[in-house]
PDB file of C-alpha atoms in Angstrom:
ATOM      1  CA  MET A   1      36.991 118.552  69.560  1.00 62.00           C
ATOM      2  CA  LEU A   2      40.663 119.497  70.199  1.00 74.00           C
ATOM      3  CA  ASP A   3      42.094 122.530  68.075  1.00 91.00           C
ATOM      4  CA  GLU A   4      44.359 121.554  65.337  1.00 92.00           C
ATOM      5  CA  ALA A   5      47.449 124.113  66.766  1.00 91.00           C
ATOM      6  CA  ILE A   6      46.989 121.924  69.850  1.00 92.00           C
ATOM      7  CA  LEU A   7      46.978 118.698  68.114  1.00 93.00           C
ATOM      8  CA  GLU A   8      50.098 119.726  66.299  1.00 94.00           C
ATOM      9  CA  ARG A   9      51.770 120.776  69.338  1.00 95.00           C
ATOM     10  CA  ARG A  10      51.298 117.758  71.396  1.00 95.00           C
ATOM     11  CA  LEU A  11      52.270 115.682  68.388  1.00 96.00           C
ATOM     12  CA  ALA A  12      55.621 117.517  67.906  1.00 97.00           C
ATOM     13  CA  ILE A  13      55.976 116.847  71.899  1.00 97.00           C
ATOM     14  CA  ILE A  14      55.706 113.265  71.379  1.00 97.00           C
ATOM     15  CA  GLU A  15      58.142 112.868  68.263  1.00 97.00           C
ATOM     16  CA  GLN A  16      60.620 114.780  70.366  1.00 97.00           C
ATOM     17  CA  GLU A  17      60.533 112.287  72.957  1.00 96.00           C
ATOM     18  CA  ILE A  18      60.357 109.469  70.735  1.00 96.00           C
ATOM     19  CA  ALA A  19      63.712 110.690  69.335  1.00 94.00           C
ATOM     20  CA  ASN A  20      65.250 111.485  72.730  1.00 93.00           C
ATOM     21  CA  LEU A  21      64.430 107.602  73.533  1.00 91.00           C
ATOM     22  CA  LYS A  22      65.898 106.569  70.417  1.00 90.00           C
ATOM     23  CA  ARG A  23      69.018 108.300  71.118  1.00 88.00           C
ATOM     24  CA  GLN A  24      69.287 106.964  74.937  1.00 84.00           C
ATOM     25  CA  SER A  25      68.618 103.391  73.544  1.00 80.00           C
ATOM     26  CA  GLU A  26      71.199 103.642  70.800  1.00 76.00           C
ATOM     27  CA  SER A  27      73.818 105.125  73.517  1.00 71.00           C
ATOM     28  CA  LYS A  28      73.805 102.353  75.929  1.00 69.00           C
ATOM     29  CA  SER A  29      76.349  99.660  75.309  1.00 64.00           C
ATOM     30  CA  ILE A  30      75.245  96.528  75.235  1.00 67.00           C
ATOM     31  CA  SER A  31      77.608  94.150  76.533  1.00 67.00           C
ATOM     32  CA  SER A  32      78.166  90.854  74.851  1.00 74.00           C
ATOM     33  CA  ASN A  33      79.319  89.334  78.060  1.00 79.00           C
ATOM     34  CA  TRP A  34      76.710  87.617  79.794  1.00 77.00           C
ATOM     35  CA  LEU A  35      78.017  87.975  83.125  1.00 77.00           C
ATOM     36  CA  ASP A  36      77.796  91.940  82.740  1.00 76.00           C
ATOM     37  CA  ARG A  37      74.355  91.419  81.690  1.00 74.00           C
ATOM     38  CA  LEU A  38      73.537  89.582  84.807  1.00 76.00           C
ATOM     39  CA  ILE A  39      75.271  91.394  87.254  1.00 77.00           C
ATOM     40  CA  GLY A  40      72.817  93.527  89.090  1.00 76.00           C
ATOM     41  CA  SER A  41      69.966  91.794  87.674  1.00 76.00           C
ATOM     42  CA  ILE A  42      68.635  89.382  90.665  1.00 77.00           C
ATOM     43  CA  SER A  43      67.077  91.771  93.760  1.00 80.00           C
ATOM     44  CA  ASP A  44      65.829  88.998  95.658  1.00 84.00           C
ATOM     45  CA  LYS A  45      68.456  87.558  97.695  1.00 84.00           C
ATOM     46  CA  SER A  46      66.441  84.624  98.984  1.00 88.00           C
ATOM     47  CA  ALA A  47      64.795  83.569  95.658  1.00 87.00           C
ATOM     48  CA  PHE A  48      68.697  83.720  94.397  1.00 85.00           C
ATOM     49  CA  LEU A  49      69.988  81.802  96.868  1.00 88.00           C
ATOM     50  CA  GLU A  50      67.073  79.175  96.467  1.00 91.00           C
ATOM     51  CA  ALA A  51      68.129  79.089  92.845  1.00 89.00           C
ATOM     52  CA  LEU A  52      71.702  78.310  93.614  1.00 89.00           C
ATOM     53  CA  GLU A  53      70.739  75.530  96.075  1.00 92.00           C
ATOM     54  CA  TYR A  54      68.453  74.194  93.093  1.00 92.00           C
ATOM     55  CA  GLY A  55      71.616  74.035  90.788  1.00 91.00           C
ATOM     56  CA  ARG A  56      73.869  72.518  93.417  1.00 91.00           C
ATOM     57  CA  ALA A  57      71.443  69.572  93.902  1.00 91.00           C
ATOM     58  CA  PHE A  58      70.880  69.259  90.161  1.00 91.00           C
ATOM     59  CA  ARG A  59      74.665  68.857  89.598  1.00 89.00           C
ATOM     60  CA  GLN A  60      75.143  66.671  92.868  1.00 86.00           C
ATOM     61  CA  ALA A  61      72.456  64.252  91.530  1.00 87.00           C
ATOM     62  CA  ASP A  62      74.634  63.042  88.846  1.00 83.00           C
ATOM     63  CA  LYS A  63      77.709  62.569  90.818  1.00 80.00           C
ATOM     64  CA  PRO A  64      78.758  59.139  92.856  1.00 78.00           C
ATOM     65  CA  LYS A  65      77.108  58.648  96.138  1.00 73.00           C
ATOM     66  CA  ASP A  66      80.530  58.876  97.875  1.00 71.00           C
ATOM     67  CA  ASP A  67      81.452  61.928  96.187  1.00 63.00           C
ATOM     68  CA  ARG A  68      78.127  63.573  97.216  1.00 57.00           C
ATOM     69  CA  GLN A  69      78.581  62.652 100.794  1.00 61.00           C
ATOM     70  CA  LYS A  70      82.372  64.027 100.646  1.00 61.00           C
ATOM     71  CA  ILE A  71      80.701  67.514  99.652  1.00 59.00           C
ATOM     72  CA  THR A  72      78.316  67.434 102.544  1.00 59.00           C
ATOM     73  CA  ASP A  73      80.702  66.590 104.803  1.00 57.00           C
ATOM     74  CA  ASN A  74      83.038  69.467 103.860  1.00 59.00           C
ATOM     75  CA  LYS A  75      80.101  71.728 103.772  1.00 60.00           C
ATOM     76  CA  THR A  76      79.134  70.808 107.375  1.00 55.00           C
ATOM     77  CA  ILE A  77      82.881  71.080 108.363  1.00 51.00           C
ATOM     78  CA  ALA A  78      82.726  74.645 106.745  1.00 54.00           C
ATOM     79  CA  ASN A  79      79.342  75.560 108.828  1.00 56.00           C
ATOM     80  CA  ILE A  80      81.358  74.160 112.164  1.00 53.00           C
ATOM     81  CA  GLU A  81      84.239  76.524 111.630  1.00 53.00           C
ATOM     82  CA  GLY A  82      82.116  79.395 110.696  1.00 56.00           C
ATOM     83  CA  ARG A  83      83.091  79.729 107.033  1.00 51.00           C
TER      84      ARG A  83
END
């Protein structure tokens, strides 16, 4: 079994580390702006682009067909022009 002095030393180290972690977490400012919290949180570009596409398709599903056609035509024109 471990010596009591060793246990005391290990416990003191753990307590110090906990205090350091508390200090670090308190010093970080948490932004109330949702965009600040989001920036940099997505590291997989292909997954991000896929999510954007799902969102666009979802929004477009509620629009009248002729509005959807205009957007598709503009997107096609932009792709042709290299935008």
